[in-house]
Every structure is written in structure tokens, then in C-alpha cells.
PDB file of C-alpha atoms in Angstrom:
ATOM      1  CA  MET A 197    -125.215 142.839 -21.915  1.00 51.00           C
ATOM      2  CA  HIS A 198    -124.683 139.473 -20.250  1.00 56.00           C
ATOM      3  CA  GLY A 199    -122.582 138.276 -23.179  1.00 54.00           C
ATOM      4  CA  ALA A 200    -120.415 141.396 -23.156  1.00 53.00           C
ATOM      5  CA  SER A 201    -119.468 140.895 -19.530  1.00 53.00           C
ATOM      6  CA  ARG A 202    -117.984 137.505 -20.400  1.00 60.00           C
ATOM      7  CA  LEU A 203    -115.509 139.195 -22.718  1.00 69.00           C
ATOM      8  CA  LEU A 204    -113.904 140.978 -19.763  1.00 70.00           C
ATOM      9  CA  PRO A 205    -111.742 138.893 -17.416  1.00 66.00           C
ATOM     10  CA  THR A 206    -112.856 138.430 -13.817  1.00 67.00           C
ATOM     11  CA  LEU A 207    -110.721 139.478 -10.847  1.00 66.00           C
ATOM     12  CA  ARG A 208    -110.060 135.800 -10.149  1.00 68.00           C
ATOM     13  CA  GLN A 209    -108.684 135.321 -13.650  1.00 67.00           C
ATOM     14  CA  LEU A 210    -106.537 138.432 -13.421  1.00 64.00           C
ATOM     15  CA  ASN A 211    -105.159 137.433 -10.011  1.00 67.00           C
ATOM     16  CA  LYS A 212    -103.835 134.153 -11.386  1.00 69.00           C
ATOM     17  CA  GLY A 213    -100.980 136.137 -12.922  1.00 61.00           C
ATOM     18  CA  ARG A 214     -98.002 137.575 -11.075  1.00 56.00           C
ATOM     19  CA  GLU A 215     -99.611 140.884 -10.115  1.00 57.00           C
ATOM     20  CA  LEU A 216    -102.795 141.072  -8.109  1.00 54.00           C
ATOM     21  CA  ALA A 217    -105.600 143.056  -9.667  1.00 53.00           C
ATOM     22  CA  THR A 218    -108.209 145.069  -7.821  1.00 59.00           C
ATOM     23  CA  ASN A 219    -111.338 146.856  -8.848  1.00 62.00           C
ATOM     24  CA  VAL A 220    -110.015 150.072  -7.226  1.00 61.00           C
ATOM     25  CA  ASP A 221    -108.184 152.483  -9.500  1.00 65.00           C
ATOM     26  CA  GLU A 222    -104.856 154.078  -8.567  1.00 66.00           C
ATOM     27  CA  GLY A 223    -106.330 157.576  -8.225  1.00 69.00           C
ATOM     28  CA  PHE A 224    -108.643 156.408  -5.468  1.00 69.00           C
ATOM     29  CA  ILE A 225    -105.751 154.793  -3.594  1.00 70.00           C
ATOM     30  CA  GLU A 226    -103.712 158.006  -3.869  1.00 73.00           C
ATOM     31  CA  VAL A 227    -106.588 160.053  -2.440  1.00 70.00           C
ATOM     32  CA  VAL A 228    -107.060 157.652   0.486  1.00 69.00           C
ATOM     33  CA  VAL A 229    -103.321 157.599   1.257  1.00 71.00           C
ATOM     34  CA  MET A 230    -103.050 161.400   1.062  1.00 73.00           C
ATOM     35  CA  ARG A 231    -106.014 161.822   3.410  1.00 78.00           C
ATOM     36  CA  ALA A 232    -104.440 159.413   5.900  1.00 73.00           C
ATOM     37  CA  VAL A 233    -101.067 161.194   5.704  1.00 72.00           C
ATOM     38  CA  THR A 234    -102.733 164.594   6.144  1.00 76.00           C
ATOM     39  CA  ARG A 235    -104.716 163.412   9.172  1.00 77.00           C
ATOM     40  CA  PHE A 236    -101.610 161.855  10.713  1.00 72.00           C
ATOM     41  CA  ALA A 237     -99.660 165.091  10.204  1.00 68.00           C
ATOM     42  CA  MET A 238    -102.465 167.124  11.795  1.00 70.00           C
ATOM     43  CA  VAL A 239    -102.642 164.817  14.813  1.00 68.00           C
ATOM     44  CA  LEU A 240     -98.859 164.869  15.172  1.00 67.00           C
ATOM     45  CA  SER A 241     -98.665 168.678  15.040  1.00 68.00           C
ATOM     46  CA  LEU A 242    -101.576 169.032  17.477  1.00 67.00           C
ATOM     47  CA  THR A 243     -99.884 166.615  19.877  1.00 64.00           C
ATOM     48  CA  ALA A 244     -96.622 168.568  19.653  1.00 60.00           C
ATOM     49  CA  ALA A 245     -98.435 171.853  20.292  1.00 57.00           C
ATOM     50  CA  LEU A 246    -100.240 170.445  23.318  1.00 57.00           C
ATOM     51  CA  ALA A 247     -97.049 168.931  24.708  1.00 53.00           C
ATOM     52  CA  SER A 248     -95.153 172.214  24.449  1.00 48.00           C
ATOM     53  CA  SER A 249     -97.943 174.237  26.059  1.00 45.00           C
ATOM     54  CA  CYS A 250     -98.342 171.707  28.876  1.00 46.00           C
ATOM     55  CA  THR A 251     -94.637 171.743  29.637  1.00 39.00           C
ATOM     56  CA  ALA A 252     -94.859 175.301  30.911  1.00 42.00           C
ATOM     57  CA  ALA A 253     -97.935 174.480  32.985  1.00 47.00           C
ATOM     58  CA  PHE A 254     -96.221 171.544  34.656  1.00 53.00           C
ATOM     59  CA  ALA A 255     -92.860 173.211  35.261  1.00 60.00           C
ATOM     60  CA  ALA A 256     -91.927 173.304  38.944  1.00 83.00           C
ATOM     61  CA  GLN A 257     -92.849 176.565  40.621  1.00 89.00           C
ATOM     62  CA  PRO A 258     -90.347 178.329  42.914  1.00 92.00           C
ATOM     63  CA  TYR A 259     -92.609 177.709  45.919  1.00 94.00           C
ATOM     64  CA  GLU A 260     -92.757 173.935  45.374  1.00 95.00           C
ATOM     65  CA  GLY A 261     -90.836 171.649  47.694  1.00 94.00           C
ATOM     66  CA  PHE A 262     -90.459 170.718  51.343  1.00 95.00           C
ATOM     67  CA  TRP A 263     -90.383 173.510  53.914  1.00 96.00           C
ATOM     68  CA  ALA A 264     -90.109 173.860  57.709  1.00 96.00           C
ATOM     69  CA  SER A 265     -89.954 176.609  60.318  1.00 95.00           C
ATOM     70  CA  THR A 266     -86.261 175.840  61.001  1.00 95.00           C
ATOM     71  CA  LYS A 267     -83.522 173.625  59.576  1.00 94.00           C
ATOM     72  CA  LYS A 268     -83.849 171.505  62.715  1.00 94.00           C
ATOM     73  CA  ASP A 269     -87.535 170.934  61.902  1.00 94.00           C
ATOM     74  CA  CYS A 270     -86.458 169.807  58.427  1.00 94.00           C
ATOM     75  CA  ARG A 271     -84.623 166.870  60.014  1.00 92.00           C
ATOM     76  CA  ASP A 272     -87.570 165.903  62.245  1.00 90.00           C
ATOM     77  CA  GLN A 273     -90.021 163.979  60.065  1.00 86.00           C
ATOM     78  CA  ASP A 274     -92.687 164.165  62.787  1.00 86.00           C
ATOM     79  CA  SER A 275     -92.446 167.930  63.201  1.00 88.00           C
ATOM     80  CA  ALA A 276     -95.740 169.804  63.009  1.00 90.00           C
ATOM     81  CA  SER A 277     -93.712 172.745  61.647  1.00 92.00           C
ATOM     82  CA  ARG A 278     -93.046 171.066  58.302  1.00 94.00           C
ATOM     83  CA  MET A 279     -95.077 171.492  55.134  1.00 94.00           C
ATOM     84  CA  SER A 280     -94.809 170.707  51.452  1.00 95.00           C
ATOM     85  CA  ILE A 281     -96.134 172.134  48.224  1.00 95.00           C
ATOM     86  CA  GLU A 282     -96.379 169.597  45.439  1.00 95.00           C
ATOM     87  CA  GLY A 283     -97.613 169.575  41.866  1.00 93.00           C
ATOM     88  CA  GLY A 284     -97.910 173.348  41.908  1.00 90.00           C
ATOM     89  CA  ASN A 285    -101.299 173.319  43.633  1.00 94.00           C
ATOM     90  CA  ARG A 286    -101.282 170.856  46.552  1.00 96.00           C
ATOM     91  CA  LEU A 287    -100.225 172.044  50.007  1.00 95.00           C
ATOM     92  CA  TYR A 288     -99.706 169.703  52.959  1.00 96.00           C
ATOM     93  CA  TRP A 289     -99.152 170.425  56.645  1.00 95.00           C
ATOM     94  CA  TYR A 290     -99.076 168.080  59.628  1.00 91.00           C
ATOM     95  CA  GLU A 291    -102.858 167.619  59.855  1.00 92.00           C
ATOM     96  CA  THR A 292    -104.108 169.840  57.034  1.00 95.00           C
ATOM     97  CA  ARG A 293    -104.130 169.490  53.277  1.00 96.00           C
ATOM     98  CA  CYS A 294    -105.249 172.011  50.675  1.00 97.00           C
ATOM     99  CA  ARG A 295    -105.709 172.204  46.946  1.00 97.00           C
ATOM    100  CA  ALA A 296    -105.403 175.496  45.088  1.00 96.00           C
ATOM    101  CA  GLY A 297    -108.265 176.031  42.676  1.00 94.00           C
ATOM    102  CA  GLU A 298    -106.813 179.301  41.461  1.00 94.00           C
ATOM    103  CA  ILE A 299    -103.305 180.736  41.564  1.00 95.00           C
ATOM    104  CA  THR A 300    -102.567 184.237  40.276  1.00 95.00           C
ATOM    105  CA  ALA A 301     -99.237 186.035  40.143  1.00 94.00           C
ATOM    106  CA  ASP A 302     -98.975 188.930  42.584  1.00 93.00           C
ATOM    107  CA  GLY A 303     -95.488 190.200  41.873  1.00 90.00           C
ATOM    108  CA  LYS A 304     -92.233 188.676  40.669  1.00 92.00           C
ATOM    109  CA  GLN A 305     -92.000 185.901  43.293  1.00 94.00           C
ATOM    110  CA  SER A 306     -95.453 186.170  44.834  1.00 96.00           C
ATOM    111  CA  TRP A 307     -98.814 184.457  44.259  1.00 96.00           C
ATOM    112  CA  LYS A 308    -102.349 184.695  45.585  1.00 97.00           C
ATOM    113  CA  MET A 309    -104.088 181.355  46.023  1.00 96.00           C
ATOM    114  CA  ARG A 310    -107.666 180.227  46.560  1.00 97.00           C
ATOM    115  CA  LEU A 311    -107.448 177.083  48.648  1.00 96.00           C
ATOM    116  CA  ALA A 312    -109.982 174.414  49.511  1.00 97.00           C
ATOM    117  CA  CYS A 313    -108.688 172.746  52.670  1.00 96.00           C
ATOM    118  CA  GLU A 314    -109.503 170.015  55.125  1.00 97.00           C
ATOM    119  CA  GLY A 315    -107.964 169.095  58.412  1.00 93.00           C
ATOM    120  CA  GLU A 316    -108.917 167.795  61.831  1.00 90.00           C
ATOM    121  CA  GLY A 317    -112.345 166.781  60.494  1.00 92.00           C
ATOM    122  CA  GLU A 318    -113.169 170.234  59.118  1.00 93.00           C
ATOM    123  CA  LYS A 319    -113.452 171.569  55.553  1.00 96.00           C
ATOM    124  CA  PHE A 320    -112.694 175.228  54.985  1.00 95.00           C
ATOM    125  CA  ARG A 321    -111.377 177.771  52.485  1.00 96.00           C
ATOM    126  CA  SER A 322    -108.347 180.018  52.675  1.00 95.00           C
ATOM    127  CA  ASN A 323    -106.935 182.792  50.469  1.00 96.00           C
ATOM    128  CA  PRO A 324    -103.249 183.154  51.343  1.00 96.00           C
ATOM    129  CA  ARG A 325    -100.515 185.119  49.651  1.00 97.00           C
ATOM    130  CA  VAL A 326     -97.451 182.948  49.065  1.00 96.00           C
ATOM    131  CA  SER A 327     -94.064 184.419  48.194  1.00 96.00           C
ATOM    132  CA  VAL A 328     -90.423 183.443  47.996  1.00 96.00           C
ATOM    133  CA  ALA A 329     -88.291 186.094  49.702  1.00 96.00           C
ATOM    134  CA  ALA A 330     -84.912 187.259  48.414  1.00 95.00           C
ATOM    135  CA  ASP A 331     -83.187 185.036  51.009  1.00 96.00           C
ATOM    136  CA  GLY A 332     -85.055 181.975  49.665  1.00 95.00           C
ATOM    137  CA  ARG A 333     -87.521 181.694  52.548  1.00 97.00           C
ATOM    138  CA  LEU A 334     -91.149 180.855  51.836  1.00 97.00           C
ATOM    139  CA  VAL A 335     -93.554 183.421  53.282  1.00 96.00           C
ATOM    140  CA  ILE A 336     -97.252 182.625  53.706  1.00 96.00           C
ATOM    141  CA  GLU A 337     -99.555 185.459  54.742  1.00 96.00           C
ATOM    142  CA  ASN A 338    -103.080 184.628  55.967  1.00 94.00           C
ATOM    143  CA  GLY A 339    -102.349 180.918  55.664  1.00 93.00           C
ATOM    144  CA  PRO A 340    -104.763 178.148  56.576  1.00 92.00           C
ATOM    145  CA  VAL A 341    -102.745 176.859  59.571  1.00 91.00           C
ATOM    146  CA  GLY A 342    -101.149 178.400  62.641  1.00 84.00           C
ATOM    147  CA  GLN A 343    -101.998 181.402  64.780  1.00 81.00           C
ATOM    148  CA  ALA A 344     -99.673 183.917  63.110  1.00 82.00           C
ATOM    149  CA  LYS A 345    -100.870 185.979  60.161  1.00 90.00           C
ATOM    150  CA  ARG A 346     -97.426 185.617  58.581  1.00 94.00           C
ATOM    151  CA  GLN A 347     -95.416 182.404  58.602  1.00 94.00           C
ATOM    152  CA  THR A 348     -91.928 181.896  57.225  1.00 96.00           C
ATOM    153  CA  TYR A 349     -90.327 178.616  56.234  1.00 97.00           C
ATOM    154  CA  VAL A 350     -86.855 177.519  55.161  1.00 97.00           C
ATOM    155  CA  ARG A 351     -86.419 175.103  52.290  1.00 96.00           C
ATOM    156  CA  CYS A 352     -85.603 171.563  53.411  1.00 95.00           C
ATOM    157  CA  GLU A 353     -83.016 169.606  51.495  1.00 87.00           C
ATOM    158  CA  ILE A 354     -84.532 166.140  51.468  1.00 72.00           C
ATOM    159  CA  ALA A 355     -82.151 163.273  50.784  1.00 55.00           C
ATOM    160  CA  LYS A 356     -83.291 161.306  47.764  1.00 51.00           C
ATOM    161  CA  LYS A 357     -84.107 157.650  48.324  1.00 52.00           C
ATOM    162  CA  ARG A 358     -81.894 155.208  46.476  1.00 44.00           C
TER     163      ARG A 358
END
């Protein structure tokens, strides 16, 4: 057996020529390449599917933006009557901030929210109904701030920083 192996050239001898030789046959290489291509295609399609489904989740909601009780309050950056809703689930007032853990549709332009809030050293929960009226005003019923059961806000047009 030892003598027979000397009849076959070694990889070193074969590699002295123009083409490099390997001890891996072409069928094996094809299988490895096809597996890699298949895995890449699966990852690419999964990434595309996730990106398209996340786009809808991250689209701006009609209630997002800067709001105030009056247009005059919009211009006063220190007004306690201003508030903002950002990222679809974060609500900010003068001394209170809330995060919505759950938001469910309650009509065409209306949502019920479960808020976890903190403000003035206190942590509390609130379950308001938020809606955008036909005139574009934001209406918050049973909100976490203020004395009134129903608060209305106008949308503030905030100048973009340059």
C-alpha cells in the first residue's frame, strides 16, 4: 500500500503547475456555494419582510406632534399648556411624561391608551382616550394632567432648526 501511494502525485507536486489542485472535489464546492447562496437569500428576504412590516409600525400617527391649548401658547416655549406626542407612544407635558404600553384604535381617528406616567415626584397610571377632531384639534379625555376631564389642543407649527 505504501508503494502504491508513491505512484500518485502529492498536492505539492500538482500545485507546481499553472493550476492549483485541491483534495476537494467540484461537487462538494458546488454544494457549499449553493448552501451559502440559499442562506443569504433567506436572510435577505427575511430582512425585507421585517423592514416592510416595521415601516407601518413606525409610521407617524395623526396624534403625533407638538400641541398647545392656543396658538399663542404654541409660541411660548415655557407655557405649561403645551404638550407633545413623539414616537407614537411617548407623551410629554410641562412637568409630566408618560409612555403608552398599549394603544388600541377606538374609531377612525380615536385611540385608547394605557399610560405609565411620572411627574412632580409621583408615578401613576392613566387610561385616556385620544382623538383628532374633524377640525384637526387633539382631544384628550380623562388625561393624566389638568383638572378638566376633556382637554383640547391645537397643533403647533414648530419652525425647523437649520
